[in-house]
Each structure stands twice: as C-alpha cells, then as structure tokens.
PDB file of C-alpha atoms in Angstrom:
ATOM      1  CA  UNK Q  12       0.000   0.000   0.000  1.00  0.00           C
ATOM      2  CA  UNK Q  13       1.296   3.253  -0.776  1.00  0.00           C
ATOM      3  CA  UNK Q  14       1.655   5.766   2.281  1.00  0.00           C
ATOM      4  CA  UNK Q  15       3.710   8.861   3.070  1.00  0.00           C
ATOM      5  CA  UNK Q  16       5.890   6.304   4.649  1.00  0.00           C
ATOM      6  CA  UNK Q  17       6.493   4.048   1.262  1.00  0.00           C
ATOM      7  CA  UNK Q  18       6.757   7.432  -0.835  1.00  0.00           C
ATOM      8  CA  UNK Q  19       9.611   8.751   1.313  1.00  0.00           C
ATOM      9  CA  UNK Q  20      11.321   5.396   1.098  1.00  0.00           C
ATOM     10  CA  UNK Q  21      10.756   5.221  -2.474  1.00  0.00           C
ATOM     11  CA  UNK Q  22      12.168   8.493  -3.402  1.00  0.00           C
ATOM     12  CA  UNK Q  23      15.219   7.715  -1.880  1.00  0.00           C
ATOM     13  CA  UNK Q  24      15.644   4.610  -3.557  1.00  0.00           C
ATOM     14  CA  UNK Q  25      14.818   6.216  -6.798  1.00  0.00           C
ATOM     15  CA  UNK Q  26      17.017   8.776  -6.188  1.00  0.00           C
ATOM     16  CA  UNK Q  27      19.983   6.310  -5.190  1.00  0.00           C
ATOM     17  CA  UNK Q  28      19.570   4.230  -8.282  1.00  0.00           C
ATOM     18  CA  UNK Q  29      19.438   7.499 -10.275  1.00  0.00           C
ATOM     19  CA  UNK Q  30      22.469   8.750  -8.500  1.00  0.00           C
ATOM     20  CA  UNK Q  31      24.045   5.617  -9.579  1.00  0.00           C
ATOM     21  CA  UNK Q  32      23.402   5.168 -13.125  1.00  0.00           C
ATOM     22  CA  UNK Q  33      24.251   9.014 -13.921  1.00  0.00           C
ATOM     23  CA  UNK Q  34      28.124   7.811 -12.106  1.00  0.00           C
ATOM     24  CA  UNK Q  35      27.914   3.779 -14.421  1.00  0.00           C
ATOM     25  CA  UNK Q  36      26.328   5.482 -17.808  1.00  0.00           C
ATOM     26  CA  UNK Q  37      27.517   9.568 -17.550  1.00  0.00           C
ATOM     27  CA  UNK Q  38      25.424   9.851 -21.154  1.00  0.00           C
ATOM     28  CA  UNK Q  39      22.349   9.633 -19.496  1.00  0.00           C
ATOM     29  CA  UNK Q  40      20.213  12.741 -19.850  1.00  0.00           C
ATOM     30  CA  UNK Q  41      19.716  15.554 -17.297  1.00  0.00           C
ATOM     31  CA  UNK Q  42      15.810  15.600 -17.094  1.00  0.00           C
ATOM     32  CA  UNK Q  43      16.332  11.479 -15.744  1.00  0.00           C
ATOM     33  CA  UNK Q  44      16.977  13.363 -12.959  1.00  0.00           C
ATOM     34  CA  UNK Q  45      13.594  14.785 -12.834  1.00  0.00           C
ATOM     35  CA  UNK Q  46      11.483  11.552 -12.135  1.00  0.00           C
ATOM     36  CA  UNK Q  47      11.622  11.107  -8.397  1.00  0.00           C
ATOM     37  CA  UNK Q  48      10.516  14.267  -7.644  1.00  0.00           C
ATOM     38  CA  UNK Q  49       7.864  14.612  -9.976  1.00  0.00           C
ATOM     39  CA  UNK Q  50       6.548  10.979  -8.785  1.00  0.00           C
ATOM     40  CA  UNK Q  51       7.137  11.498  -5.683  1.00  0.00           C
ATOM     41  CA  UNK Q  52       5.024  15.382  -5.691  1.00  0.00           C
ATOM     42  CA  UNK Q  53       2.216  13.289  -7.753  1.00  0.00           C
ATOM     43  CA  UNK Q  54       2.441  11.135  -5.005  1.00  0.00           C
ATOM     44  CA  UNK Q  55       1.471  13.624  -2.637  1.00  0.00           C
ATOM     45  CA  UNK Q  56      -0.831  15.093  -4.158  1.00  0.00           C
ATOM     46  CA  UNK Q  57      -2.905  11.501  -4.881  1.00  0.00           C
ATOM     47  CA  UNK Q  58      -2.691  10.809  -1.265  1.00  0.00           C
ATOM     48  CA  UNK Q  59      -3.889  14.315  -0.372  1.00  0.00           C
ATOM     49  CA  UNK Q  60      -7.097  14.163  -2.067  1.00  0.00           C
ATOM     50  CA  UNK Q  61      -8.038  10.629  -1.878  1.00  0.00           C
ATOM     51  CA  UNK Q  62      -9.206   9.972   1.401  1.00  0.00           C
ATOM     52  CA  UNK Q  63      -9.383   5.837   0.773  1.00  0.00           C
ATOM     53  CA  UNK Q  64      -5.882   5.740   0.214  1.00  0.00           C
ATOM     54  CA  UNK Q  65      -5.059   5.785   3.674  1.00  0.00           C
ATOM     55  CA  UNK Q  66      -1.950   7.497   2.693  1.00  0.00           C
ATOM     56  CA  UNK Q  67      -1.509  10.265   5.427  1.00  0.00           C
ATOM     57  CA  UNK Q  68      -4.026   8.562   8.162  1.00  0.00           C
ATOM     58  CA  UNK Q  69      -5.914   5.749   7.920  1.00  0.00           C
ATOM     59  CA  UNK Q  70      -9.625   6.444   7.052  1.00  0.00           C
ATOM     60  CA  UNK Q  71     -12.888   4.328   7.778  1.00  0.00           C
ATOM     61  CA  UNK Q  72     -14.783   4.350   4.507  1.00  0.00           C
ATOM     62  CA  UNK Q  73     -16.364   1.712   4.314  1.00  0.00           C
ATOM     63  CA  UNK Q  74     -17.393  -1.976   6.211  1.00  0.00           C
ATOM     64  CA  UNK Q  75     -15.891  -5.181   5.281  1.00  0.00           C
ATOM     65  CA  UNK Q  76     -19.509  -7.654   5.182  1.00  0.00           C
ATOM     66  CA  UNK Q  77     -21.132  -9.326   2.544  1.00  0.00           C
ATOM     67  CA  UNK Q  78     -24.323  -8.667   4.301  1.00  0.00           C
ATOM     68  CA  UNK Q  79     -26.199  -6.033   2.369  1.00  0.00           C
ATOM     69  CA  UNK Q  80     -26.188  -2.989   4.584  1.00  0.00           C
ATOM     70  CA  UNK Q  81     -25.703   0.334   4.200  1.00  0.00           C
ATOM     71  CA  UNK Q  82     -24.690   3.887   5.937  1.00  0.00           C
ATOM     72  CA  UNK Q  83     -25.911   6.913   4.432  1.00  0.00           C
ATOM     73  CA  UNK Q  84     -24.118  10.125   5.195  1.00  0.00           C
ATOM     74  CA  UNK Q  85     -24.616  13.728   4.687  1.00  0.00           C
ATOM     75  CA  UNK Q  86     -22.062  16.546   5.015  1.00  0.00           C
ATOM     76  CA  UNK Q  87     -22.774  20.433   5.072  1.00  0.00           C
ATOM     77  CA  UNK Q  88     -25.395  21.248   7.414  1.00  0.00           C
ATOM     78  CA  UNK Q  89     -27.098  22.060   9.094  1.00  0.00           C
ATOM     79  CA  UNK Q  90     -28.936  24.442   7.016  1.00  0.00           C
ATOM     80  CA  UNK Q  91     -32.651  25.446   6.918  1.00  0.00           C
ATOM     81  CA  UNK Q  92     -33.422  24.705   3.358  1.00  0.00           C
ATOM     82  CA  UNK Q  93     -32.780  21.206   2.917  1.00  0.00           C
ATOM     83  CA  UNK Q  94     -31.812  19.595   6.111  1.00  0.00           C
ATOM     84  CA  UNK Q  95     -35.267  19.755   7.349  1.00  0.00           C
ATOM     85  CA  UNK Q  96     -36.387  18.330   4.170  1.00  0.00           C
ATOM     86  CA  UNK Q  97     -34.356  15.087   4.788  1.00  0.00           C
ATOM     87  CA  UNK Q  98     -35.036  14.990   8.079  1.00  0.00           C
ATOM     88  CA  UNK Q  99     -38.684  14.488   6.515  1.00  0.00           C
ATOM     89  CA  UNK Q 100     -37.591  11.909   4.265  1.00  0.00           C
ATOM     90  CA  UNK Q 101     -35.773   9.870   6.583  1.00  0.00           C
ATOM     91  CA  UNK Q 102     -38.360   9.711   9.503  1.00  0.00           C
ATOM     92  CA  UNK Q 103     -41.131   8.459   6.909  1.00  0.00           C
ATOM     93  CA  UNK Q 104     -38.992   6.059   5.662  1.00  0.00           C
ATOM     94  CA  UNK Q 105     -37.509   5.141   9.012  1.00  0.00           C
ATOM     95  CA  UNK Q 106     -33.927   5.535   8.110  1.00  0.00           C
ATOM     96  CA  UNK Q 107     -31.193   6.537  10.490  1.00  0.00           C
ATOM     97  CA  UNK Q 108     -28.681   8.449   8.786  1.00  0.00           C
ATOM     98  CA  UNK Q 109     -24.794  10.541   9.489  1.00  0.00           C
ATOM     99  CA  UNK Q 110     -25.038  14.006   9.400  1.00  0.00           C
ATOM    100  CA  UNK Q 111     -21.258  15.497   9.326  1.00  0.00           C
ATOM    101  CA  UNK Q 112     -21.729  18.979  10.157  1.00  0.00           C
ATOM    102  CA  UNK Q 113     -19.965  22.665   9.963  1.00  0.00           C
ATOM    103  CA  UNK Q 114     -19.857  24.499  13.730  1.00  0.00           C
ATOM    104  CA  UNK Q 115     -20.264  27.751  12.141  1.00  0.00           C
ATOM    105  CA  UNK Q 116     -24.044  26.660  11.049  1.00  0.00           C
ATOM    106  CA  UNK Q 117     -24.785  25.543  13.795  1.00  0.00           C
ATOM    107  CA  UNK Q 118     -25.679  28.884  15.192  1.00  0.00           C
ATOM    108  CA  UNK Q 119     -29.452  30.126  14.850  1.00  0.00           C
ATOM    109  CA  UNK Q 120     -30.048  26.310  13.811  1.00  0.00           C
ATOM    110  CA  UNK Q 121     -29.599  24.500  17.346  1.00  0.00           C
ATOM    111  CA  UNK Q 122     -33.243  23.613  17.378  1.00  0.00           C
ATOM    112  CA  UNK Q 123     -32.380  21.553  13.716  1.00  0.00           C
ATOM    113  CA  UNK Q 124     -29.627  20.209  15.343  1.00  0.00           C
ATOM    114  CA  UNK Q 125     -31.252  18.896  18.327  1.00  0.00           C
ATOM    115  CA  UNK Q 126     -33.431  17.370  15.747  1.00  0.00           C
ATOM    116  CA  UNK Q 127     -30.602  15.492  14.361  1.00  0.00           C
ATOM    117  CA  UNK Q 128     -29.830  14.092  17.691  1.00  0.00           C
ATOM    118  CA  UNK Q 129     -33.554  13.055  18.649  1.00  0.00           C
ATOM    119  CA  UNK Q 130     -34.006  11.658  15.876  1.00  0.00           C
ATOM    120  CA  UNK Q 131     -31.757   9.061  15.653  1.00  0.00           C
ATOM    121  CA  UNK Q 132     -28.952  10.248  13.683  1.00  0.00           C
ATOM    122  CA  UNK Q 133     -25.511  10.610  14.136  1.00  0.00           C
ATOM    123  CA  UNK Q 134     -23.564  14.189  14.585  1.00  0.00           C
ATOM    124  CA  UNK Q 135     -20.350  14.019  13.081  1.00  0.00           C
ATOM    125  CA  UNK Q 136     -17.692  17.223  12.864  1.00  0.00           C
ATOM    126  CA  UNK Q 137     -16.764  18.508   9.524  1.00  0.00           C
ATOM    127  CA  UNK Q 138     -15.034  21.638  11.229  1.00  0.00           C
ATOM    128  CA  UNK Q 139     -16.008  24.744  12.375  1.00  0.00           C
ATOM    129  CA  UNK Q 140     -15.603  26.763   9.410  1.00  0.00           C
ATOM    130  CA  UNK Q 141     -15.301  24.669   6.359  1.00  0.00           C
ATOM    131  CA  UNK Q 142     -13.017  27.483   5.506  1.00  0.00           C
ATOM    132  CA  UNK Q 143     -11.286  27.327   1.641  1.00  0.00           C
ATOM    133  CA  UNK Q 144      -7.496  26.808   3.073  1.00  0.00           C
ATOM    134  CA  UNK Q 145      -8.466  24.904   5.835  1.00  0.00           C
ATOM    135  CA  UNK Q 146      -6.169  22.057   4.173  1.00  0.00           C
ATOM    136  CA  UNK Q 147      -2.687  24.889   4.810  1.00  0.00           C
ATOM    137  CA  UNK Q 148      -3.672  25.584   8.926  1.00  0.00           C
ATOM    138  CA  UNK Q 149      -1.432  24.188  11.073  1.00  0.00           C
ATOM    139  CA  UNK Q 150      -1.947  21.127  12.685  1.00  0.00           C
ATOM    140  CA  UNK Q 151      -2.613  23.196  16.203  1.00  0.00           C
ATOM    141  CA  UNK Q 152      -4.878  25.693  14.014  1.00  0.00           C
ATOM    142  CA  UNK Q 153      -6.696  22.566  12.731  1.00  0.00           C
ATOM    143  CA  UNK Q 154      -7.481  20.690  15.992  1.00  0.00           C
ATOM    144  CA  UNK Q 155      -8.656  24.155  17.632  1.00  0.00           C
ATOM    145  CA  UNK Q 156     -11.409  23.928  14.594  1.00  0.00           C
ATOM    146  CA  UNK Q 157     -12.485  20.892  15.618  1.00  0.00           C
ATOM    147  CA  UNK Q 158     -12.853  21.191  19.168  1.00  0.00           C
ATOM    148  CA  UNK Q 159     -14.446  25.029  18.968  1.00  0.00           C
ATOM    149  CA  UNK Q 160     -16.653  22.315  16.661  1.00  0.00           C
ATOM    150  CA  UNK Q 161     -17.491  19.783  19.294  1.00  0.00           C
ATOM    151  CA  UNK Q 162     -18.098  23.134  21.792  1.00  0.00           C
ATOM    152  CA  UNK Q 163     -20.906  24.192  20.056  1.00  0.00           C
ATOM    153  CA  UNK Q 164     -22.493  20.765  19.512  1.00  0.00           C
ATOM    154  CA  UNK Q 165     -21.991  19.659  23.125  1.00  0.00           C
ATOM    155  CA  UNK Q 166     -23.390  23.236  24.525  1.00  0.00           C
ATOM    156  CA  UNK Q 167     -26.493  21.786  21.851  1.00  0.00           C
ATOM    157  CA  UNK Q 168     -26.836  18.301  22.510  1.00  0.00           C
ATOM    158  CA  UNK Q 169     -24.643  17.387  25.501  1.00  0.00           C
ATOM    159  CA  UNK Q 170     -22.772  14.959  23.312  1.00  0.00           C
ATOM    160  CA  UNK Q 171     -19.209  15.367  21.731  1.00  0.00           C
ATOM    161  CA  UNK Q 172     -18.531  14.186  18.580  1.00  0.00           C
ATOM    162  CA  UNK Q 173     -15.913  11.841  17.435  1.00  0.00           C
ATOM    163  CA  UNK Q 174     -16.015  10.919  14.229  1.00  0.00           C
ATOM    164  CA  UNK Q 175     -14.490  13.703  11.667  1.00  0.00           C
ATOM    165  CA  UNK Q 176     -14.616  14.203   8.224  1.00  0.00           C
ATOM    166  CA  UNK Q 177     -12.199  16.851   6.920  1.00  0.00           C
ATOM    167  CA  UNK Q 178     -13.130  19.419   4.418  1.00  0.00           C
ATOM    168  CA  UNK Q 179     -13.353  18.416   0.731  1.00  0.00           C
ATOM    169  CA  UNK Q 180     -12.137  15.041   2.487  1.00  0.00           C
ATOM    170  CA  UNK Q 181      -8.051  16.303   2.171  1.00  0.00           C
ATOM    171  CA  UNK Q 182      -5.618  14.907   4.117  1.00  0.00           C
ATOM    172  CA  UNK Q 183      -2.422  15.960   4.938  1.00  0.00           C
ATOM    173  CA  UNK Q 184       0.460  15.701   7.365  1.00  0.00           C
ATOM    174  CA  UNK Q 185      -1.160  18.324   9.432  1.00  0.00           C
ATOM    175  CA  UNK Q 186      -4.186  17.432   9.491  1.00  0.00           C
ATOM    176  CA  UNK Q 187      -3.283  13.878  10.850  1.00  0.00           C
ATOM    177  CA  UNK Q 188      -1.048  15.271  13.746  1.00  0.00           C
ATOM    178  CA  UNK Q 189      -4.655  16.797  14.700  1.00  0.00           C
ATOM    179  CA  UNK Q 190      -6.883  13.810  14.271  1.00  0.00           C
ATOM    180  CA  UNK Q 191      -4.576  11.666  16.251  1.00  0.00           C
ATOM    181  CA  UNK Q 192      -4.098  14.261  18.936  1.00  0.00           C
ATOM    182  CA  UNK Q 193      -7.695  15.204  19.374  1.00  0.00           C
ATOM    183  CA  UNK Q 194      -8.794  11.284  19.386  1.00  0.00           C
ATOM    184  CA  UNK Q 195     -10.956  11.700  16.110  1.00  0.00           C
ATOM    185  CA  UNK Q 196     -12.200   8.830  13.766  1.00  0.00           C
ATOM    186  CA  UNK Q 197     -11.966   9.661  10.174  1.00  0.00           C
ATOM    187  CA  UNK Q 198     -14.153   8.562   8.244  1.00  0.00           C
ATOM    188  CA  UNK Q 199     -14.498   8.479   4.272  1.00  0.00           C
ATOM    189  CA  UNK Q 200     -16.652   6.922   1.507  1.00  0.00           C
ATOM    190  CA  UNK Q 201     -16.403   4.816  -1.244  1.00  0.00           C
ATOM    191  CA  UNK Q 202     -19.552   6.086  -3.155  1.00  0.00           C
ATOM    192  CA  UNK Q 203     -19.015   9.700  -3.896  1.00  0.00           C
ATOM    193  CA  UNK Q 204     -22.489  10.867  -5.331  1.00  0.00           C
ATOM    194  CA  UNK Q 205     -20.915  14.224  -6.707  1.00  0.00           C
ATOM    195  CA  UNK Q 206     -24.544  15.575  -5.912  1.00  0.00           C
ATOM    196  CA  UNK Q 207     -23.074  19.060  -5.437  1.00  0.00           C
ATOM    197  CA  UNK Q 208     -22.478  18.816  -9.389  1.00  0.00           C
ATOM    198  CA  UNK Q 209     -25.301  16.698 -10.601  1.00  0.00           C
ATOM    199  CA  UNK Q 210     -27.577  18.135 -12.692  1.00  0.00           C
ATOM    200  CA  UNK Q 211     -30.591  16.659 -12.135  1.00  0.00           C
ATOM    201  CA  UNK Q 212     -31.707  13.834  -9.324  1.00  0.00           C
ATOM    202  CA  UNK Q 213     -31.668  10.461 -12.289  1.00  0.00           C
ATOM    203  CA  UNK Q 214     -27.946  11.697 -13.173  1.00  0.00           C
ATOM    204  CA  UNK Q 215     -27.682  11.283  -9.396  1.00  0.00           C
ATOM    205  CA  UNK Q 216     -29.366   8.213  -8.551  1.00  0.00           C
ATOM    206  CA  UNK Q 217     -27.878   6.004 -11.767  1.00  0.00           C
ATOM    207  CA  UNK Q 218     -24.082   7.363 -10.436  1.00  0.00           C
ATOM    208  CA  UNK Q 219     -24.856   5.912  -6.996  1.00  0.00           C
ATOM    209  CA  UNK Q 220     -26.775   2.831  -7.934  1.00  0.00           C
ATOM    210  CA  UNK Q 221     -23.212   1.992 -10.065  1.00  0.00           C
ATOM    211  CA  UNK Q 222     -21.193   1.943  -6.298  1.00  0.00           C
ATOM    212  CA  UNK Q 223     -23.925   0.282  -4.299  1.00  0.00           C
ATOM    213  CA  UNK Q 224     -22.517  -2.709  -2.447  1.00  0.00           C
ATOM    214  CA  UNK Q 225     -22.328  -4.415   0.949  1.00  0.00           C
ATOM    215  CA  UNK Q 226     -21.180  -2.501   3.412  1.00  0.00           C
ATOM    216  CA  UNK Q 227     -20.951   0.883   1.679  1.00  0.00           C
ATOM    217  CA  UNK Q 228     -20.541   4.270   3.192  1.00  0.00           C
ATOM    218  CA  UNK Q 229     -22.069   7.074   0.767  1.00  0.00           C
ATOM    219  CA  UNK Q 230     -21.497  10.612   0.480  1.00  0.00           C
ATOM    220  CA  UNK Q 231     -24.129  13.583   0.460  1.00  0.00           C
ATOM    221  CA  UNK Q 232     -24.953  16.880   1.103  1.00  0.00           C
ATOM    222  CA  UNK Q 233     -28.004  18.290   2.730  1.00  0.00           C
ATOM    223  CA  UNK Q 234     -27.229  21.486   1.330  1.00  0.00           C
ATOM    224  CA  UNK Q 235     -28.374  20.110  -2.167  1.00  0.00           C
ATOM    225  CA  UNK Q 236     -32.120  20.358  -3.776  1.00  0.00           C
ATOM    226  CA  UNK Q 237     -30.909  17.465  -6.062  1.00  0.00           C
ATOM    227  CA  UNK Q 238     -30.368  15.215  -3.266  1.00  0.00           C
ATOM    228  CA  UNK Q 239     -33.691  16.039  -1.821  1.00  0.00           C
ATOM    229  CA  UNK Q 240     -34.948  15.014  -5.123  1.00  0.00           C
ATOM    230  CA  UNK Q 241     -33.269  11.663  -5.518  1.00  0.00           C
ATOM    231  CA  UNK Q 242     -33.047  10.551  -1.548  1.00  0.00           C
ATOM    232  CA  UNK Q 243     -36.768   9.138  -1.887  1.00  0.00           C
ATOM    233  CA  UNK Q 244     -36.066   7.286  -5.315  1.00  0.00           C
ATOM    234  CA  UNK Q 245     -33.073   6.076  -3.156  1.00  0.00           C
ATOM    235  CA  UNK Q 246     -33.999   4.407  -0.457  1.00  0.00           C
ATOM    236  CA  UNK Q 247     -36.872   2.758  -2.500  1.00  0.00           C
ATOM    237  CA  UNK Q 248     -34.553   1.628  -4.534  1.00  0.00           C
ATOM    238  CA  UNK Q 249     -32.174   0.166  -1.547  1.00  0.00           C
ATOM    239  CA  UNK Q 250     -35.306  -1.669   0.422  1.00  0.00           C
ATOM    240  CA  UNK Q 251     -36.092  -3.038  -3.342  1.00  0.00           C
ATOM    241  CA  UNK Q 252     -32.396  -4.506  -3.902  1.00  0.00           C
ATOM    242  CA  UNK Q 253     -33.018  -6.188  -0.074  1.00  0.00           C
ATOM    243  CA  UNK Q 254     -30.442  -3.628   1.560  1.00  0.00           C
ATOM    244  CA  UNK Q 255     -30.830  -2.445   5.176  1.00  0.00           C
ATOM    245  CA  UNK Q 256     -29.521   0.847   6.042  1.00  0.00           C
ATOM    246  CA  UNK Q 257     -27.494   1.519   9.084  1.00  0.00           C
ATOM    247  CA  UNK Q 258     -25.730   4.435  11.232  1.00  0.00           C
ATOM    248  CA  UNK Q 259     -22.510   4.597  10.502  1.00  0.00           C
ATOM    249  CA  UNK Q 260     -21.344   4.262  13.815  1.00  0.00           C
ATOM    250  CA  UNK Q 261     -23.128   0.900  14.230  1.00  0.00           C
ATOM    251  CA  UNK Q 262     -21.768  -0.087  10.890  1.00  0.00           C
ATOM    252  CA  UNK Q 263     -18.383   0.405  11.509  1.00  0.00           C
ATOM    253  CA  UNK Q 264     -18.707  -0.733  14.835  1.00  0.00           C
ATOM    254  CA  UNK Q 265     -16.930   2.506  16.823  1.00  0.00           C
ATOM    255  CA  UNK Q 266     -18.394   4.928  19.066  1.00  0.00           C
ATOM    256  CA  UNK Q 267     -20.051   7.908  17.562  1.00  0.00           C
ATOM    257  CA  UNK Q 268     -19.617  10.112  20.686  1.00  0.00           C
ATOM    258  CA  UNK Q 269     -16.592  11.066  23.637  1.00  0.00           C
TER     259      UNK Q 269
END
C-alpha cells in the first residue's frame, strides 16, 4: 500500500539508483533526474485528495460484510433549506442516517440540530468553518477547529462528537497530527455521489446505484435540492435490492460520541 511512509522510502531509492546510473552510464540525460521528484510530488498530491488511500491517516470508509447494509451520510449542514427536508424523508422512511456537520451553522439552527440528535442520527464534525485553506492551517490551528466544533455541539446536545470528516475530504500531514491528537475517527466513503455537481436527481441516482454494495458508506450533502430530489427514489430503490440501512457508527462498529 502506498503511504507517506512508502513514498519517502521510495524516493530515496529512486534517487539512489538514479544517482548511480548518472556515475555507471555519464550519457544519461539531465531531465532522468527529474522523475523522483515529480513521482514522488504526484504522489502527494494523490494521497492528499483521496481519502481511501489511507496514505496520510488511515480512514474508515467503508465496512468489510457481505451482508447487504448500508450507511448513508450527509455533510454540510445544518442548514434550513434542505436539512429539514431530509429529516422528513428519513423519519417516513424510518432511516437513520450521518449528518457530518460545519460548527459555524450551527448557530441560529440548534433547534435543527437537536433534531438530528432526537431523531436518531448521528452528529459528526466537519469543522467549524469549512473554511477554503483549511487544508494549509497548522496542525494546532486545525485541531482548535475541531474542538471550537465539538463546543458548540456539546453546549447543543450534551454529546461530543468523534467521528471527523475533513473538508473536501483532504488529508495531509497536518491534518493527521490533529486527528490523532484530538482522538478523532476519520471517516471516508467509497460512493461519492458528486450531488453538489449533478444536474438533475436520475444523473444522481444512476451514479450511486453503479457503487452500491455491501457494506458501503455514501457521500451527500443536505445542502443540495438534487439530493432532496433523488433521496426518496433512493432508499426505494435500496429496500427493493433487499439492503438495510445503518448508522454509521453501528456499521463500523466505533463509538459515535466522547
């Protein structure tokens, strides 16, 4: 499996072998020289912004089972034009649910999150302020998000979370330092909807009906009309193909909460 850990060790063998053949063959080209670091950057860069590669931290993202079960998860909210919505959705249809959610939003919607909690679902931190270069904080800038994050929910619901999902689900060096000091869970996907591009809720539904398996953890936003649209065609579509849907935290078997 390729990690930081292999990377680093690869780059200095590739370097040492280059080293070597420049001193045996002395005709080889300059721009040989090149390679390593230019794998080695890609490297980075692939391990950044896939979150199932496990190559900074190791991420939960999805259940090893052949039973067909499910965990559906949302990340965004919580926001007053959709989340309710959902929350509609999933108490007709009796479907317990992840809800990954930013501290800053939580403000003037405490009585939505409460919801969350009574409901059933699981609250899961996905920072305080989603902010745009949250991925280039420092590692003590980044854990300070995430407990001004569990603050606000606690001061809510009396619960802290612990599972984490980072913005735009980047890792990096940092960011790890802070999961593992703060005692966070990460947790992942393997079905990325890509509902905040979709353009309308059958382009949705037919991309996650392609990833469905057992033991699946999928990816949405309930700060999408699109997914509002699909969810119902969803989960009819789940109870048809005889899958049960679960909380996360019960699929994965780890504790949701402190």
């Amino acid at each position: 499996m390729l990690t930081l850990r292999t990377a680093n060790i690869s780059l200095l063998v590739m370097l040492a072998a280059v080293w070597l053949g420049h001193n045996l063959w002395p005709v080889l080209p300059w721009w040989i020289m090149l390679f390593p670091p230019i794998l080695y950057v890609a490297a980075l860069v692939w391990g950044a912004i896939n979150i199932r590669s496990n190559f900074y931290i190791p991420a939960l993202c999805a259940a090893r089972t052949n039973e067909k079960v499910i965990a559906i998860t949302f990340d965004d909210g919580p926001l007053l034009k959709h989340t309710p919505e959902i929350l509609d959705i999933l108490q007709q249809e009796r479907v317990p649910a992840a809800f990954f959610c930013i501290g800053n939003r939580i403000e003037g919607n405490e009585t939505l999150l409460r919801r969350i909690d009574t409901e059933g679902h699981v609250i899961g931190n996905h920072s305080f302020s989603h902010h745009f270069w949250f991925d280039m904080f420092g590692s003590g800038k980044m854990l300070a998000e995430l407990k001004q994050m569990d603050d606000v929910v606690e001061s809510v619901t009396t619960r802290r979370p612990r599972l984490f999902r980072p913005p735009y689900g980047v890792t990096n060096p940092n960011l790890a330092k802070a999961i593992i000091k703060g005692g966070y869970l990460p947790i992942g996907w393997n079905i990325r909807s890509l509902d905040t591009v979709a353009k309308d809720k059958d382009q949705l539904l037919e991309r996650i009906k392609k990833g469905i398996k057992p033991g699946a953890v999928l990816l949405l936003h309930d700060s999408m009309e699109v997914t509002v649209q699909a969810l119902p065609l969803l989960l009819q579509h789940l109870k048809k193909e005889g899958y049960r849907i679960e909380r996360i935290d019960k699929l994965l078997n780890i504790p949701a909460y402190a």
